[in-house]
Amino acid sequence: MAKTEFSTLPVHLGIIMDGNGRWAKKRGMPRTFGHKAGAEAMRKILRECRELGIRYVTCYAFSTENWSRPPEEVAVLMRLFDEYLDEAHERFDKSRLIFIGDKTPFSDKLREKMLRLEAETADIEGFTIFLAMNYGGRDEIVRAVRRLAQKAAQGEISPDEIDESAVSRELYTYPAPDCDYIIRTSGEQRISNFLMWQGAYSELYFTDTLWPDFDTKALHAALEEYQRRSRRFGGI
Ligand code: FPP
């Protein structure tokens, strides 16, 4: 696809990848078929984001609420994560990978792979992927607050020093900047506990396109809309 020049790009893009199940249903296939197609869409979109020069992308892969899905569906998602991690391992020279969310409920094997990939990609600059897995925005804020309370109780900081930047420093995404733009696919118009703190000022983009159909052309359309909005925002 011809390269489009974007004068303004989000530095930090958030993506809520929604609609895999409906995409599969439309084709008379099981929901898990949609997740496989969704994983493929994610690979292509992340590659394009990197090539365009976006610095940080946070993808919502699995929320704290997703555990309540049927066990077979959760198992397929875990297998897809596992495959993605194996393959990310082979091309880790290009992107830094950080898993945001509570890693404790994942299998030992998956958790070890996550930790290893984070360590192996820690020095990569230029493009960072935050993969939100067992992530919840409120949970992230609660953890940050708890950590600050511990520091205060231990006398490391005074309660008066707890301000917005102190909270930001305890978030999973620190030191990445706040999220500029959040894309949500599949027609739902909600934030669903995604980047509750970092998204306080995000521009929001909702599209009816189901996630597996969200291709580079759809990404470009979303980024063109971002340019229009930031031009207005930046006007006198
Ligand atoms: C929402 O669609 C999507 C998810 C809950 C999972 C996102 C997972 C992927 C994109 C694939 C695998 C990811 C990695 C990291 C390899 P939905 O199931 O809620 O769709 P529906 O709203 O149509 O039911």
Short mmCIF file of C-alpha atoms and ligand atoms in Angstrom, two decimals:
data_model
loop_
_atom_site.label_atom_id
_atom_site.label_comp_id
_atom_site.label_asym_id
_atom_site.label_seq_id
_atom_site.Cartn_x
_atom_site.Cartn_y
_atom_site.Cartn_z
CA MET A 1 0.00 0.00 0.00
CA ALA A 2 1.26 3.47 -0.88
CA LYS A 3 2.73 5.27 2.08
CA THR A 4 0.69 8.15 3.36
CA GLU A 5 2.46 11.05 4.97
CA PHE A 6 0.97 12.06 8.29
CA SER A 7 1.91 15.47 9.61
CA THR A 8 0.57 14.65 13.06
CA LEU A 9 0.56 11.19 14.53
CA PRO A 10 -0.40 10.11 18.01
CA VAL A 11 2.74 9.44 20.04
CA HIS A 12 0.82 6.89 22.09
CA LEU A 13 -2.04 5.04 20.42
CA GLY A 14 -4.47 2.79 22.30
CA ILE A 15 -6.49 0.10 20.53
CA ILE A 16 -9.52 -1.78 21.85
CA MET A 17 -9.65 -4.76 19.50
CA ASP A 18 -13.34 -5.65 19.62
CA GLY A 19 -15.64 -7.71 17.44
CA ASN A 20 -13.76 -10.98 16.87
CA GLY A 21 -16.70 -13.07 18.04
CA ARG A 22 -19.23 -11.29 15.82
CA TRP A 23 -16.87 -11.48 12.84
CA ALA A 24 -16.74 -15.27 13.24
CA LYS A 25 -20.48 -15.58 13.81
CA LYS A 26 -21.19 -13.73 10.57
CA ARG A 27 -19.23 -16.46 8.82
CA GLY A 28 -20.97 -19.29 10.70
CA MET A 29 -17.71 -20.10 12.49
CA PRO A 30 -16.86 -20.51 16.20
CA ARG A 31 -15.77 -17.40 18.12
CA THR A 32 -12.25 -18.77 18.41
CA PHE A 33 -11.90 -18.53 14.62
CA GLY A 34 -12.47 -14.79 15.05
CA HIS A 35 -9.73 -14.55 17.66
CA LYS A 36 -7.26 -16.21 15.28
CA ALA A 37 -8.15 -13.69 12.60
CA GLY A 38 -7.91 -10.96 15.25
CA ALA A 39 -4.38 -12.00 16.15
CA GLU A 40 -3.42 -11.73 12.48
CA ALA A 41 -4.99 -8.26 12.23
CA MET A 42 -3.05 -7.19 15.32
CA ARG A 43 0.28 -8.28 13.80
CA LYS A 44 -0.38 -6.28 10.63
CA ILE A 45 -1.58 -3.17 12.46
CA LEU A 46 1.40 -3.18 14.83
CA ARG A 47 3.81 -3.53 11.92
CA GLU A 48 2.16 -0.60 10.17
CA CYS A 49 2.21 1.54 13.32
CA ARG A 50 5.93 0.92 13.67
CA GLU A 51 6.59 1.77 10.04
CA LEU A 52 4.58 4.97 10.30
CA GLY A 53 6.66 6.05 13.29
CA ILE A 54 4.13 5.83 16.11
CA ARG A 55 6.19 5.40 19.29
CA TYR A 56 3.86 3.54 21.65
CA VAL A 57 0.87 1.30 20.97
CA THR A 58 -1.22 -0.22 23.72
CA CYS A 59 -3.43 -3.11 22.60
CA TYR A 60 -6.21 -4.45 24.81
CA ALA A 61 -5.78 -8.20 24.39
CA PHE A 62 -7.44 -9.56 27.54
CA SER A 63 -9.30 -7.74 30.28
CA THR A 64 -9.68 -8.74 33.91
CA GLU A 65 -13.32 -9.56 33.02
CA ASN A 66 -12.45 -11.87 30.09
CA TRP A 67 -11.74 -14.81 32.43
CA SER A 68 -15.51 -15.28 32.71
CA ARG A 69 -15.74 -16.43 29.06
CA PRO A 70 -16.27 -20.14 28.33
CA PRO A 71 -13.14 -22.13 29.31
CA GLU A 72 -12.57 -23.33 25.71
CA GLU A 73 -12.50 -19.73 24.49
CA VAL A 74 -10.09 -18.67 27.25
CA ALA A 75 -7.89 -21.67 26.39
CA VAL A 76 -7.75 -20.68 22.71
CA LEU A 77 -6.87 -17.10 23.61
CA MET A 78 -4.07 -18.36 25.86
CA ARG A 79 -2.75 -20.51 23.01
CA LEU A 80 -2.82 -17.53 20.65
CA PHE A 81 -0.92 -15.42 23.18
CA ASP A 82 1.60 -18.21 23.52
CA GLU A 83 2.09 -18.41 19.74
CA TYR A 84 2.38 -14.64 19.52
CA LEU A 85 5.06 -14.62 22.21
CA ASP A 86 7.04 -17.35 20.46
CA GLU A 87 7.00 -15.49 17.25
CA ALA A 88 7.68 -12.13 18.91
CA HIS A 89 10.73 -13.81 20.33
CA GLU A 90 12.11 -14.40 16.85
CA ARG A 91 11.77 -10.78 15.82
CA PHE A 92 12.36 -9.05 19.13
CA ASP A 93 15.03 -6.84 17.63
CA LYS A 94 12.36 -4.50 16.31
CA SER A 95 9.91 -3.80 19.10
CA ARG A 96 10.06 -3.45 22.82
CA LEU A 97 7.31 -5.53 24.43
CA ILE A 98 5.81 -4.74 27.80
CA PHE A 99 2.89 -6.66 29.25
CA ILE A 100 0.60 -4.50 31.30
CA GLY A 101 -1.76 -6.06 33.80
CA ASP A 102 -1.47 -8.59 36.56
CA LYS A 103 0.59 -11.53 35.31
CA THR A 104 -0.08 -13.79 38.29
CA PRO A 105 -3.11 -15.73 36.94
CA PHE A 106 -1.33 -16.85 33.76
CA SER A 107 0.36 -20.24 33.51
CA ASP A 108 3.97 -20.42 34.66
CA LYS A 109 5.03 -21.06 31.07
CA LEU A 110 3.24 -17.99 29.70
CA ARG A 111 4.37 -15.79 32.57
CA GLU A 112 7.99 -16.83 32.12
CA LYS A 113 7.79 -16.10 28.39
CA MET A 114 6.36 -12.66 29.13
CA LEU A 115 9.11 -11.84 31.61
CA ARG A 116 11.80 -13.13 29.26
CA LEU A 117 10.51 -11.09 26.33
CA GLU A 118 10.30 -7.97 28.46
CA ALA A 119 13.89 -8.46 29.58
CA GLU A 120 15.19 -9.27 26.10
CA THR A 121 13.55 -6.25 24.48
CA ALA A 122 14.20 -3.79 27.31
CA ASP A 123 16.91 -1.87 25.42
CA ILE A 124 14.96 -1.39 22.21
CA GLU A 125 14.10 2.20 21.54
CA GLY A 126 11.78 3.66 18.96
CA PHE A 127 8.77 1.39 19.15
CA THR A 128 7.11 0.00 22.27
CA ILE A 129 4.11 -2.30 22.37
CA PHE A 130 2.16 -2.47 25.60
CA LEU A 131 0.10 -5.62 25.48
CA ALA A 132 -2.71 -5.34 28.01
CA MET A 133 -3.34 -8.83 29.37
CA ASN A 134 -5.42 -9.36 32.47
CA TYR A 135 -5.48 -5.60 32.54
CA GLY A 136 -8.02 -3.26 34.11
CA GLY A 137 -7.59 0.50 34.27
CA ARG A 138 -9.09 0.86 37.74
CA ASP A 139 -6.99 -2.02 39.01
CA GLU A 140 -3.90 -0.25 37.67
CA ILE A 141 -4.81 2.92 39.58
CA VAL A 142 -5.53 0.96 42.78
CA ARG A 143 -2.10 -0.68 42.54
CA ALA A 144 -0.44 2.69 42.04
CA VAL A 145 -2.25 4.16 45.03
CA ARG A 146 -1.41 1.15 47.19
CA ARG A 147 2.25 1.47 46.24
CA LEU A 148 2.26 5.16 47.16
CA ALA A 149 0.53 4.39 50.47
CA GLN A 150 3.24 1.81 51.20
CA LYS A 151 5.96 4.34 50.42
CA ALA A 152 4.28 6.89 52.68
CA ALA A 153 3.87 4.34 55.48
CA GLN A 154 7.56 3.50 55.21
CA GLY A 155 8.46 7.18 55.36
CA GLU A 156 9.92 7.21 51.81
CA ILE A 157 7.55 9.97 50.73
CA SER A 158 5.26 12.35 52.54
CA PRO A 159 1.50 12.18 51.75
CA ASP A 160 1.77 15.78 50.50
CA GLU A 161 4.06 14.60 47.73
CA ILE A 162 1.32 12.41 46.28
CA ASP A 163 0.19 14.29 43.22
CA GLU A 164 -0.77 13.41 39.63
CA SER A 165 2.80 12.90 38.49
CA ALA A 166 3.49 10.62 41.48
CA VAL A 167 0.52 8.44 40.46
CA SER A 168 1.64 8.45 36.80
CA ARG A 169 5.06 7.21 37.83
CA GLU A 170 3.52 4.10 39.40
CA LEU A 171 1.49 3.08 36.32
CA TYR A 172 2.41 0.13 34.13
CA THR A 173 3.06 2.40 31.15
CA TYR A 174 5.48 4.77 32.91
CA PRO A 175 7.48 6.59 31.47
CA ALA A 176 5.45 6.55 28.23
CA PRO A 177 3.33 9.68 27.79
CA ASP A 178 -0.44 9.64 28.22
CA CYS A 179 -2.45 8.08 25.44
CA ASP A 180 -3.32 10.55 22.63
CA TYR A 181 -5.82 8.54 20.70
CA ILE A 182 -7.98 5.49 21.40
CA ILE A 183 -9.45 3.42 18.58
CA ARG A 184 -12.27 1.01 19.35
CA THR A 185 -13.64 -1.27 16.67
CA SER A 186 -17.01 -3.03 16.26
CA GLY A 187 -19.40 -0.17 16.97
CA GLU A 188 -19.27 -0.23 20.76
CA GLN A 189 -18.78 3.24 22.17
CA ARG A 190 -17.25 2.58 25.57
CA ILE A 191 -13.82 2.68 27.16
CA SER A 192 -14.39 -0.55 29.14
CA ASN A 193 -11.80 0.10 31.83
CA PHE A 194 -8.97 0.69 29.31
CA LEU A 195 -6.23 3.22 30.19
CA MET A 196 -8.48 5.02 32.69
CA TRP A 197 -5.71 7.35 33.82
CA GLN A 198 -3.59 7.65 30.67
CA GLY A 199 -6.69 8.18 28.53
CA ALA A 200 -8.12 11.08 30.52
CA TYR A 201 -7.56 13.43 27.57
CA SER A 202 -7.45 10.91 24.70
CA GLU A 203 -9.30 11.65 21.52
CA LEU A 204 -11.69 8.77 20.88
CA TYR A 205 -12.38 7.04 17.58
CA PHE A 206 -15.15 4.50 17.16
CA THR A 207 -15.66 2.50 14.00
CA ASP A 208 -18.22 -0.17 13.08
CA THR A 209 -15.49 -2.25 11.43
CA LEU A 210 -15.00 -5.53 13.29
CA TRP A 211 -11.45 -6.02 14.53
CA PRO A 212 -10.39 -8.80 12.10
CA ASP A 213 -11.39 -6.50 9.21
CA PHE A 214 -9.44 -3.54 10.60
CA ASP A 215 -6.64 -3.33 8.04
CA THR A 216 -3.97 -0.74 7.25
CA LYS A 217 -6.46 1.22 5.16
CA ALA A 218 -8.80 1.43 8.16
CA LEU A 219 -5.86 2.47 10.35
CA HIS A 220 -4.96 5.23 7.90
CA ALA A 221 -8.56 6.48 7.93
CA ALA A 222 -8.46 6.60 11.74
CA LEU A 223 -5.14 8.47 11.67
CA GLU A 224 -6.48 10.95 9.12
CA GLU A 225 -9.32 11.68 11.53
CA TYR A 226 -6.77 12.20 14.31
CA GLN A 227 -4.94 14.73 12.15
CA ARG A 228 -8.16 16.66 11.59
CA ARG A 229 -8.87 16.72 15.30
CA SER A 230 -5.41 17.74 16.39
CA ARG A 231 -5.36 20.51 13.80
CA ARG A 232 -8.51 21.96 15.35
CA PHE A 233 -7.11 21.44 18.83
CA GLY A 234 -3.87 23.16 17.88
CA GLY A 235 -5.62 26.14 16.26
CA ILE A 236 -5.51 29.58 17.77
C1 FPP B 1 -12.76 -8.80 21.59
O1 FPP B 1 -13.61 -9.48 20.69
C2 FPP B 1 -11.43 -9.38 21.60
C3 FPP B 1 -10.86 -10.02 22.66
C4 FPP B 1 -11.51 -10.23 23.96
C5 FPP B 1 -9.51 -10.58 22.57
C6 FPP B 1 -8.52 -9.84 21.73
C7 FPP B 1 -7.63 -10.83 21.16
C8 FPP B 1 -7.05 -10.79 19.93
C9 FPP B 1 -7.14 -9.64 19.04
C10 FPP B 1 -6.32 -11.96 19.42
C11 FPP B 1 -5.18 -12.48 20.14
C12 FPP B 1 -4.25 -11.52 20.76
C13 FPP B 1 -2.92 -11.69 20.86
C14 FPP B 1 -2.15 -10.82 21.78
C15 FPP B 1 -2.21 -12.69 20.07
P1 FPP B 1 -14.89 -10.19 21.26
O2 FPP B 1 -14.59 -11.61 21.44
O3 FPP B 1 -15.36 -9.48 22.48
O4 FPP B 1 -15.88 -9.99 20.08
P2 FPP B 1 -17.46 -9.81 20.18
O5 FPP B 1 -17.68 -8.53 20.90
O6 FPP B 1 -17.86 -9.76 18.76
O7 FPP B 1 -17.99 -11.00 20.91
#
